[in-house]
Amino acid sequence: MKILAVTSCPNGIAHTYMASENLQKAAEKLGVDMKVETQGGIGVENELTEKDIREADGIIIAADKTVAKDRFAGKKVLVVGVQEGIRNPEQLIKKMMSGDVPVYQAQESGDSLPTTSKKENPVYRHLMNGVSFMVPFIVVGGLLIAIALTIGGEKTPEGLVIPEGSVWKNIEAIGGAAFTFMVPILAGFIAYSIADKPGLAPGVVGGYIAADGSFYGSEAGAGFIGGIIAGFLAGYVALWIKKVKVPKAIQPIMPIIIIPVIASFIVGMAFIYLIGAPIAQVFEGLTSWLEGMQGTSSILLALILGAMIAFDMGGPVNKVAFLFGAAMIGEGNYGIMGPIAVAICVPPIGMGLATFLNKKKYQVTEREAGKASFTMGFFGITEGAIPFAAQDPLRVIPSIMVGSMTGSVIAMLGHVGDRVAHGGPIVAVLGAVDNVLMFFVAVIGGVIVTAFMVNLLKKDVQGDGEQEGTPTEESIEEPSEKSEINKLTDITNLDLIDINLAGTTRDQVIDEMIGKLNQAGMLSSKDGFKEAILAREQEGTTGIGDSIAIPHGKSDEVKQPSVAFGIKRDGVDWNSLDGTDAKLIFMIAVPKQSEGDAHLKILQILSRKLMDESFRERLLTVGTKEGAYQLLEEIE
């Protein structure tokens, strides 16, 4: 019997390869021919070929992330979590051998997340799929437009304008093109996550209609909020159509013709006749209402404008407030655009600051987005806050609204004026702002309020993409030095080995091993690196089971990649998933700014080798540091 397998975990390091190793060992024990494809941190390895799939009796997918299943159509496919591949490989293979496994049909959803992962809110998962594909478009569009405006922009009564025929005009156009794809891509990949490929086209079409108000008689579209609605609507409509029983002759064209066409029609018509038009009427009414709120109601007006600017970050509500301020410039009233210019930059700068102030509350991807949002905020690109709002709208949107309202009111009280229809510190740098000092006071005030409020509301993350309670592995990478790592002993030595750890608690053991790294000259600060290690433990235990713990951290305090190894003979509680005490501890230290994937290879090899029970036993019984080092040399 021939069985194939695919293993993958969200970060693609230890668990991916542990599951692979255990499945292969179980297959050998049961006399089953098995090939395992790993989808790890450095890409797909040992990829399954068409011939492999054609000859296979079944496929086991042990993964905690989406694995495309189209290539397995017509084969028996068993989908479980990656932990099942590690803990119960024999049971999985026996179940496949028994034949009690469903045959995967091509028109089924390609969402291969296992039943063990369904504790995660599916709505949240679909939303995050769309956001992950949308973010690059925001970054590309925002930064290109910002660069073009800064270098090629000229102040005019109509705003900051790039002259026609300028090369910067072309760069601005490229950035604008990237922004036009933002909402359709968001909607398309939300729908794709729900209904697989049949949902992609309806989602993109629905997102485009949501963003283009001309379909339902509005100058302002429905923005990214409309895109989210379009994505979910398209996805679930496509999923519903997929479940309709049709003759076998029609089944092959269902996913490529019938489902996309019908779903696109339903979503498009819903926006044109049911969703888009009412929203357009609301926005037109808002504009008229704002025009009547000046004079004695200036503070209330500032509060409203600040809230509107932040509410949908470049969407239709934002555009109503922005266009109102631009219209006031044309009438010679610069005191309305001033508060708006402040409110525009508070959300992205505030969220960027928040990620720096408390990293424990943000995923790795969010912390990276925070760096870009700083720049986008400086250039008045409110959309820089969208990735944060899309991922956690109930906490982020109120926080950025309060921050923008705070900045807007300070600007109104400080008589801040803006003579161009643009926002952010860039307009002050270019000399378009009246009362520059109060402009920056207002920005700082709004940014601080946003950062502190959102960090107060948000909870600490469980890990980057891992489900709660599951050990995670951070994508730790090799630094930019040219030295190549081929085996574990390339990044460890006798000074980094302690075969008789004295600590009786996890934190005591961590202190001992950090001390080893520090004594060996691998750290510039023990305390700084310890913060990284403990922050990682708070995201999720690094006790991976089978008496093994792999604490690890990235920090600016690490001088070069290093691994400290320690043995705790009687074990120490590490809150491991299988309940075992940690006896074999590998502490991995990596510089914060590092590149490449050689170090990921070491983690993969380490994970595989540690699944060998006899190797673990040999390590536990070693009597000298030299003996331990010789055993570690086998990890290559």
XYZ file of C-alpha atoms in Angstrom:
636
model
C 0.000 0.000 0.000
C 1.248 3.495 -0.851
C 0.202 6.505 1.218
C 1.238 10.119 0.727
C 1.259 12.857 3.331
C 1.565 16.630 3.557
C 2.657 18.272 6.799
C 2.607 21.974 7.609
C 2.325 24.273 10.615
C 1.689 28.038 10.554
C 5.335 29.022 10.949
C 6.771 25.997 9.186
C 9.593 25.023 11.506
C 9.588 22.305 14.152
C 6.096 20.779 14.015
C 6.099 20.469 10.229
C 9.152 18.218 10.339
C 8.265 16.369 13.527
C 4.993 15.253 11.940
C 6.838 14.231 8.780
C 9.405 12.199 10.709
C 6.846 10.419 12.860
C 4.583 9.564 9.939
C 7.508 8.069 8.035
C 8.592 6.001 11.046
C 5.066 4.741 11.641
C 4.758 3.803 7.964
C 7.983 1.787 8.119
C 6.732 -0.016 11.212
C 3.421 -0.881 9.522
C 5.046 -1.887 6.231
C 3.489 0.969 4.283
C 5.223 2.802 1.445
C 5.036 6.512 2.327
C 6.277 9.807 0.901
C 5.819 13.037 2.874
C 5.790 16.546 1.409
C 6.707 19.278 3.913
C 5.445 22.812 3.474
C 7.821 24.553 5.841
C 9.371 27.929 6.462
C 11.662 27.665 3.448
C 9.032 26.385 1.041
C 7.886 23.006 -0.244
C 10.311 20.115 0.092
C 10.004 16.539 -1.210
C 7.113 17.710 -3.385
C 4.559 15.112 -4.418
C 4.601 14.479 -8.166
C 1.671 13.663 -10.429
C 2.975 10.106 -10.615
C 3.112 9.854 -6.814
C -0.478 11.028 -6.514
C -1.707 8.788 -9.320
C -0.209 5.686 -7.680
C -1.244 6.563 -4.113
C -4.015 4.797 -2.216
C -4.663 7.853 -0.093
C -3.308 11.118 1.277
C -2.936 12.292 4.874
C -2.836 16.064 5.385
C -1.497 16.896 8.855
C -1.579 20.693 8.876
C -2.699 23.721 10.843
C -2.764 25.955 7.768
C -4.566 25.810 4.453
C -3.210 23.187 2.064
C -4.473 23.175 -1.542
C -6.258 19.885 -2.261
C -7.228 20.234 -5.927
C -4.427 17.919 -7.033
C -5.863 15.142 -4.809
C -9.290 15.067 -6.498
C -10.634 11.512 -6.673
C -8.317 10.262 -3.908
C -9.106 9.421 -0.308
C -7.959 12.390 1.783
C -7.701 12.449 5.572
C -7.311 15.952 7.038
C -6.091 16.434 10.637
C -4.050 18.892 12.670
C -0.275 18.786 12.642
C -0.260 17.632 16.290
C -2.139 14.497 15.231
C 0.682 13.748 12.811
C 3.164 14.048 15.674
C 1.210 12.218 18.382
C -0.853 9.599 16.560
C 0.825 8.726 13.241
C 0.063 5.008 13.486
C -3.639 5.612 14.086
C -3.805 7.902 11.046
C -2.141 5.337 8.799
C -4.326 2.522 10.142
C -7.440 4.587 9.488
C -6.286 5.158 5.925
C -5.575 1.415 5.549
C -9.057 0.587 6.792
C -10.582 2.576 3.939
C -12.797 4.607 6.281
C -11.768 7.891 4.667
C -13.870 10.062 2.312
C -12.890 10.632 -1.321
C -12.106 14.266 -2.066
C -14.153 15.774 -4.884
C -12.741 18.625 -6.987
C -15.709 20.898 -6.434
C -15.357 20.759 -2.668
C -13.884 23.659 -0.753
C -10.110 23.725 -0.774
C -9.978 24.854 2.819
C -7.932 22.072 4.347
C -7.901 23.331 7.871
C -8.443 20.320 10.122
C -11.309 19.816 12.487
C -8.910 20.260 15.387
C -8.364 23.858 14.248
C -12.006 24.829 14.154
C -11.851 26.493 17.533
C -10.632 29.500 15.591
C -13.481 31.720 14.428
C -13.963 30.913 10.707
C -15.142 34.470 10.005
C -11.878 35.760 11.463
C -9.852 33.268 9.421
C -11.554 34.277 6.161
C -11.089 37.970 6.979
C -7.375 37.481 7.717
C -6.906 35.657 4.425
C -8.219 38.708 2.581
C -6.191 41.139 4.691
C -2.937 39.232 4.097
C -3.323 39.609 0.324
C -4.502 43.222 0.579
C -1.595 44.564 2.661
C 1.047 44.577 -0.127
C -1.247 46.703 -2.294
C -1.677 49.232 0.529
C 2.062 49.433 1.110
C 2.968 49.729 -2.584
C 0.247 52.288 -3.319
C 0.754 54.395 -0.213
C 4.515 54.631 -0.374
C 4.700 55.318 -4.124
C 2.107 58.091 -3.864
C 3.839 59.539 -0.815
C 7.226 59.577 -2.548
C 5.757 61.169 -5.669
C 3.976 63.892 -3.665
C 7.025 64.665 -1.550
C 9.526 64.990 -4.365
C 7.356 66.053 -7.281
C 4.427 67.797 -5.603
C 3.735 71.521 -5.851
C 1.438 73.609 -3.645
C -1.625 74.967 -5.440
C -5.008 76.331 -4.290
C -6.470 72.937 -5.221
C -4.009 71.040 -3.022
C -0.654 69.300 -3.394
C -0.411 68.613 -7.144
C 2.181 66.879 -9.324
C 2.586 68.617 -12.703
C 1.349 66.776 -15.775
C 4.137 65.233 -17.846
C 6.390 64.797 -14.810
C 7.945 61.402 -14.141
C 6.515 61.748 -10.636
C 3.047 61.866 -12.160
C 3.667 58.398 -13.574
C 4.887 57.145 -10.200
C 1.782 58.603 -8.566
C -0.334 56.809 -11.180
C 1.359 53.490 -10.388
C 0.617 54.011 -6.705
C -2.951 54.920 -7.526
C -3.294 51.748 -9.589
C -2.133 49.685 -6.601
C -4.777 51.367 -4.426
C -7.529 50.554 -6.934
C -6.788 46.850 -6.456
C -6.870 47.081 -2.655
C -10.590 46.539 -1.997
C -11.182 44.033 -4.843
C -8.244 41.916 -3.641
C -9.515 42.050 -0.058
C -12.969 40.898 -1.125
C -11.652 38.332 -3.590
C -9.470 36.494 -1.130
C -12.070 36.558 1.632
C -14.362 34.784 -0.819
C -11.515 32.476 -1.891
C -10.982 31.435 1.728
C -14.672 30.566 2.054
C -15.390 28.863 -1.268
C -11.952 28.206 -2.806
C -11.365 29.161 -6.478
C -15.052 29.429 -7.461
C -15.393 32.298 -4.974
C -12.398 34.329 -6.193
C -13.919 35.989 -9.277
C -17.240 36.906 -7.590
C -15.302 38.346 -4.654
C -13.049 40.501 -6.836
C -16.003 41.681 -8.935
C -18.049 42.459 -5.820
C -15.120 44.303 -4.245
C -14.639 46.414 -7.367
C -18.318 47.377 -7.417
C -18.195 48.180 -3.692
C -15.249 50.523 -4.257
C -16.730 52.236 -7.330
C -19.766 54.287 -6.349
C -20.695 54.986 -9.976
C -22.489 51.620 -10.038
C -25.044 52.914 -7.567
C -24.978 56.646 -8.240
C -22.447 57.823 -5.666
C -19.181 59.731 -5.991
C -17.868 57.812 -2.965
C -17.783 54.025 -2.921
C -18.341 51.728 0.042
C -14.611 51.477 0.865
C -12.896 48.566 2.548
C -15.935 47.935 4.748
C -17.984 47.425 1.599
C -15.226 45.159 0.325
C -15.490 42.980 3.424
C -19.250 42.708 2.952
C -18.768 41.863 -0.726
C -16.173 39.219 0.076
C -18.303 37.381 2.606
C -21.397 37.672 0.438
C -19.559 36.319 -2.616
C -17.917 33.528 -0.650
C -21.066 32.220 0.970
C -23.143 32.590 -2.203
C -20.516 30.572 -4.105
C -20.381 28.006 -1.303
C -24.170 27.680 -1.369
C -24.184 27.129 -5.128
C -21.445 24.504 -4.785
C -23.697 22.454 -2.548
C -26.466 22.275 -5.156
C -26.734 18.777 -6.640
C -26.233 18.849 -10.408
C -25.895 16.159 -13.094
C -22.418 14.670 -13.507
C -22.178 16.133 -16.995
C -22.365 19.644 -15.544
C -20.048 19.104 -12.565
C -16.767 19.807 -14.463
C -17.900 23.303 -15.484
C -19.414 24.231 -12.125
C -16.239 25.738 -10.542
C -15.014 27.586 -13.643
C -18.227 28.818 -15.300
C -21.508 28.300 -13.486
C -20.555 29.187 -9.893
C -18.451 32.297 -10.720
C -21.017 33.672 -13.156
C -24.055 33.183 -10.935
C -22.289 34.360 -7.773
C -20.882 37.451 -9.518
C -24.346 38.296 -10.815
C -25.949 37.953 -7.379
C -23.273 39.955 -5.553
C -23.154 42.696 -8.203
C -26.907 43.148 -8.312
C -27.114 43.132 -4.519
C -24.656 46.015 -4.309
C -26.199 47.988 -7.142
C -29.809 47.674 -6.019
C -29.769 46.822 -2.306
C -26.524 47.781 -0.559
C -24.777 50.552 -2.495
C -27.638 53.005 -3.086
C -28.758 53.344 0.573
C -25.152 53.900 1.670
C -24.752 56.602 -0.989
C -27.811 58.433 0.334
C -26.375 58.370 3.857
C -23.109 59.927 2.667
C -24.853 62.676 0.702
C -26.867 63.552 3.799
C -23.683 63.664 5.891
C -22.119 66.208 3.564
C -25.104 68.545 3.814
C -25.153 68.194 7.595
C -21.467 69.057 7.949
C -21.855 72.236 5.913
C -24.209 73.588 8.592
C -21.855 72.919 11.532
C -19.503 75.910 11.721
C -19.054 78.912 13.984
C -20.130 78.195 17.568
C -20.303 74.478 16.814
C -16.642 74.343 15.763
C -15.551 71.958 18.559
C -18.404 69.573 17.797
C -17.526 69.873 14.122
C -13.886 68.966 14.895
C -15.039 65.911 16.866
C -17.264 64.771 14.017
C -14.656 65.353 11.314
C -11.971 63.548 13.320
C -14.249 60.563 13.868
C -15.258 60.413 10.207
C -11.683 60.602 8.945
C -10.638 57.674 11.137
C -13.777 55.562 10.836
C -13.036 53.886 7.515
C -9.522 55.209 6.771
C -9.824 56.453 3.210
C -13.266 54.991 2.610
C -16.499 56.822 1.837
C -17.069 58.282 5.312
C -13.482 59.534 5.302
C -13.963 60.980 1.819
C -17.078 62.920 2.824
C -15.154 64.705 5.588
C -12.087 65.208 3.384
C -14.063 66.623 0.451
C -15.884 68.952 2.839
C -12.525 70.327 4.069
C -11.256 70.664 0.489
C -14.385 72.583 -0.471
C -13.802 75.008 2.416
C -10.280 75.723 1.078
C -11.884 76.866 -2.167
C -13.947 79.350 -0.145
C -10.851 80.649 1.654
C -11.598 78.853 4.936
C -8.414 76.953 5.869
C -9.452 76.321 9.482
C -11.540 73.268 8.555
C -8.832 71.467 6.603
C -6.311 71.995 9.438
C -8.046 69.632 11.918
C -8.701 67.205 9.061
C -5.011 67.234 8.110
C -4.173 66.230 11.695
C -6.857 63.541 11.885
C -5.657 62.012 8.621
C -2.243 61.038 9.973
C -3.147 60.032 13.534
C -4.439 56.466 12.780
C -1.355 55.135 10.930
C 1.201 56.895 13.158
C -0.733 55.965 16.295
C -0.906 52.286 15.327
C 2.766 52.308 14.385
C 3.648 53.721 17.805
C 1.392 51.174 19.517
C 3.288 48.253 17.954
C 6.556 49.666 19.290
C 5.229 50.360 22.789
C 3.872 46.854 23.422
C 5.050 44.176 21.004
C 3.322 41.403 22.958
C -0.057 42.599 21.700
C 0.796 42.289 18.001
C 1.637 39.505 15.602
C 4.999 39.613 13.840
C 3.261 40.697 10.622
C 1.485 43.516 12.472
C 4.755 44.760 13.939
C 6.216 44.874 10.440
C 3.126 46.716 9.189
C 3.626 49.174 12.042
C 6.944 50.262 10.574
C 5.332 51.001 7.209
C 2.373 52.779 8.807
C 4.727 55.345 10.391
C 5.932 56.375 6.947
C 2.463 56.356 5.432
C 1.149 58.501 8.281
C 3.904 61.063 7.776
C 2.784 61.411 4.177
C -0.902 61.626 5.061
C -1.912 58.114 3.959
C -4.632 57.112 6.440
C -4.910 53.699 4.754
C -1.771 52.657 6.622
C -4.011 51.753 9.580
C -6.306 49.482 7.554
C -4.392 46.215 8.209
C -4.812 46.734 11.957
C -8.473 47.759 11.699
C -9.346 44.865 9.409
C -7.797 42.356 11.807
C -9.268 43.739 15.046
C -11.966 46.308 14.168
C -13.763 46.334 17.537
C -10.649 47.564 19.358
C -8.709 49.415 16.676
C -11.437 51.520 15.051
C -12.699 53.102 18.334
C -9.079 53.785 19.369
C -8.089 55.541 16.170
C -11.369 57.456 16.128
C -10.794 58.787 19.660
C -7.194 59.638 18.754
C -8.197 61.488 15.587
C -10.961 63.317 17.451
C -8.442 64.391 20.091
C -5.989 65.690 17.494
C -8.741 67.389 15.514
C -10.069 69.269 18.555
C -6.578 70.408 19.600
C -6.008 71.661 16.058
C -9.328 73.515 16.029
C -8.591 75.151 19.391
C -5.065 75.995 18.214
C -6.347 77.649 15.031
C -4.422 75.271 12.781
C -5.061 75.934 9.103
C -4.157 73.922 6.021
C -4.024 75.614 2.617
C -3.782 72.408 0.573
C -6.139 69.467 0.324
C -3.794 66.991 1.927
C -2.836 65.857 5.429
C -0.003 64.579 7.559
C 3.283 66.160 8.676
C 4.367 66.399 5.037
C 2.034 69.397 4.505
C 3.641 71.183 7.458
C 7.140 70.401 6.192
C 6.220 71.830 2.801
C 4.928 75.049 4.410
C 1.215 74.599 3.726
C 0.113 74.753 7.388
C -0.761 77.807 9.505
C 0.386 77.580 13.135
C 2.834 74.699 12.617
C 3.660 74.309 16.316
C 0.051 73.601 17.272
C -0.237 71.281 14.272
C 2.477 69.020 15.692
C 1.081 69.349 19.239
C -2.261 68.130 17.888
C -0.668 65.235 15.989
C 1.363 64.123 19.013
C -1.680 64.343 21.279
C -3.848 62.272 18.949
C -1.124 59.685 18.322
C -0.484 59.147 22.047
C -4.198 58.746 22.770
C -4.550 56.208 19.946
C -1.496 54.167 20.952
C -2.331 53.952 24.640
C -6.025 53.294 24.109
C -5.547 50.467 21.607
C -2.871 48.829 23.750
C -5.164 49.078 26.762
C -7.978 47.358 24.856
C -5.976 44.686 23.016
C -4.990 41.371 24.582
C -1.584 39.731 24.280
C -1.371 37.613 21.130
C -1.121 33.837 21.371
C 1.467 33.653 18.596
C 1.898 34.474 14.953
C -0.769 32.467 13.254
C -0.888 29.575 15.771
C -4.057 28.574 17.571
C -4.341 29.096 21.293
C -2.649 26.440 23.398
C -0.486 25.111 20.592
C 3.288 25.502 20.779
C 4.567 27.822 18.074
C 7.886 28.408 16.393
C 8.949 31.887 15.322
C 10.559 32.187 11.941
C 14.105 32.720 13.105
C 16.526 33.383 10.317
C 20.205 33.405 9.664
C 22.065 36.761 9.714
C 23.550 38.398 6.682
C 27.056 37.071 7.269
C 28.354 34.800 4.561
C 29.167 31.938 6.950
C 27.066 28.904 6.095
C 25.498 26.654 8.704
C 25.443 22.987 7.785
C 25.050 21.320 11.173
C 24.100 22.191 14.733
C 27.684 22.296 15.991
C 28.384 25.170 13.584
C 26.490 27.409 16.027
C 27.335 25.817 19.371
C 30.454 24.809 21.324
C 31.549 23.227 24.609
C 31.127 26.531 26.462
C 27.443 26.550 25.529
C 26.725 23.070 26.927
C 25.597 22.279 30.480
C 24.710 18.651 31.165
C 23.663 19.272 34.768
C 21.316 22.239 34.924
C 20.602 23.264 38.519
C 17.413 25.337 38.135
C 14.181 23.931 39.503
C 11.823 26.178 37.522
C 11.546 27.143 33.896
C 12.692 30.709 34.532
C 15.692 29.551 36.543
C 16.758 27.246 33.728
C 16.300 30.083 31.239
C 18.554 32.292 33.375
C 21.223 29.561 33.492
C 21.261 29.094 29.745
C 21.263 32.823 29.046
C 24.234 33.008 31.398
C 26.043 30.442 29.253
C 25.419 32.487 26.124
C 26.564 35.653 27.843
C 29.755 34.100 29.224
C 30.582 32.826 25.755
C 30.385 36.392 24.390
C 27.270 35.784 22.290
C 25.198 38.538 23.936
C 25.680 42.247 24.466
C 22.985 42.314 27.180
C 21.534 39.416 29.167
C 18.443 41.367 30.210
C 17.588 42.429 26.668
C 17.769 38.871 25.352
C 15.818 37.518 28.328
C 12.977 39.885 27.454
C 12.852 38.348 23.968
C 12.871 34.798 25.360
C 10.124 35.466 27.905
C 8.035 37.388 25.371
C 8.190 34.333 23.132
C 7.140 32.048 26.006
C 4.136 34.295 26.675
C 2.973 33.780 23.094
C 2.903 30.022 23.640
C 5.043 27.419 25.325
C 8.183 26.231 23.534
C 7.897 22.906 25.332
C 7.198 20.767 22.277
C 6.708 17.501 24.134
C 8.691 14.281 24.516
C 10.722 15.995 27.282
C 12.037 18.637 24.847
C 11.944 22.436 25.057
C 13.312 24.806 22.415
C 13.161 28.347 23.862
C 14.214 30.882 21.254
C 14.307 34.586 20.633
C 15.354 37.285 18.196
C 17.025 40.267 19.782
C 19.338 43.145 18.983
C 21.364 41.957 21.978
C 22.461 38.788 20.126
C 25.796 39.158 18.351
C 25.643 35.993 16.231
C 23.427 32.908 15.853
C 24.054 30.529 18.733
C 22.531 27.474 20.396
C 22.978 26.633 24.076
C 22.179 23.061 25.116
C 21.316 21.902 28.621
C 20.146 18.727 30.352
C 17.845 18.781 33.375
C 18.026 15.182 34.582
C 14.871 15.187 36.709
C 12.985 17.522 34.373
C 11.391 20.929 34.797
C 7.784 21.965 34.167
C 7.660 23.766 30.796
C 3.883 23.579 30.294
C 4.447 21.164 27.406
C 1.460 20.105 25.343
C 1.868 16.418 26.263
C 2.434 17.218 29.942
C 6.006 15.916 30.083
C 8.701 17.818 31.968
C 11.478 19.285 29.844
C 14.798 17.455 30.200
C 16.527 18.341 26.931
C 16.611 22.111 26.433
C 17.953 23.862 23.351
C 18.057 27.672 23.599
C 18.375 29.415 20.227
C 19.606 33.000 20.020
C 19.435 34.955 16.760
C 20.162 38.629 15.930
C 17.045 40.736 15.431
C 18.045 41.906 11.963
C 18.815 38.672 10.160
C 18.284 37.285 6.690
C 18.458 33.992 4.847
C 17.084 30.532 5.629
C 20.140 28.478 6.649
C 19.109 28.697 10.295
C 15.643 27.380 9.495
C 17.371 24.332 8.061
C 19.105 23.741 11.394
C 15.774 23.933 13.216
C 14.265 21.450 10.790
C 17.123 18.992 11.200
C 17.057 19.453 14.968
C 13.321 18.756 15.086
C 13.686 15.621 12.992
C 16.601 14.249 14.980
C 14.845 14.823 18.294
C 11.968 12.621 17.165
C 14.412 9.706 17.311
C 13.727 8.166 20.723
C 17.058 6.372 20.859
C 18.909 9.634 20.173
C 17.029 11.344 22.993
C 17.914 8.524 25.363
C 21.586 8.736 24.408
C 21.578 12.476 25.093
C 19.907 12.006 28.483
C 22.510 9.467 29.602
C 25.585 11.333 28.375
C 28.188 11.836 31.115
C 30.396 14.652 29.831
C 30.105 17.883 27.848
C 32.455 16.393 25.275
C 30.168 13.398 24.899
C 27.170 15.668 24.456
C 28.999 17.698 21.816
C 29.863 14.515 19.897
C 26.197 13.525 19.882
C 25.162 16.996 18.740
C 27.539 16.630 15.816
C 25.155 14.000 14.469
C 22.518 16.701 13.923
C 23.250 17.746 10.331
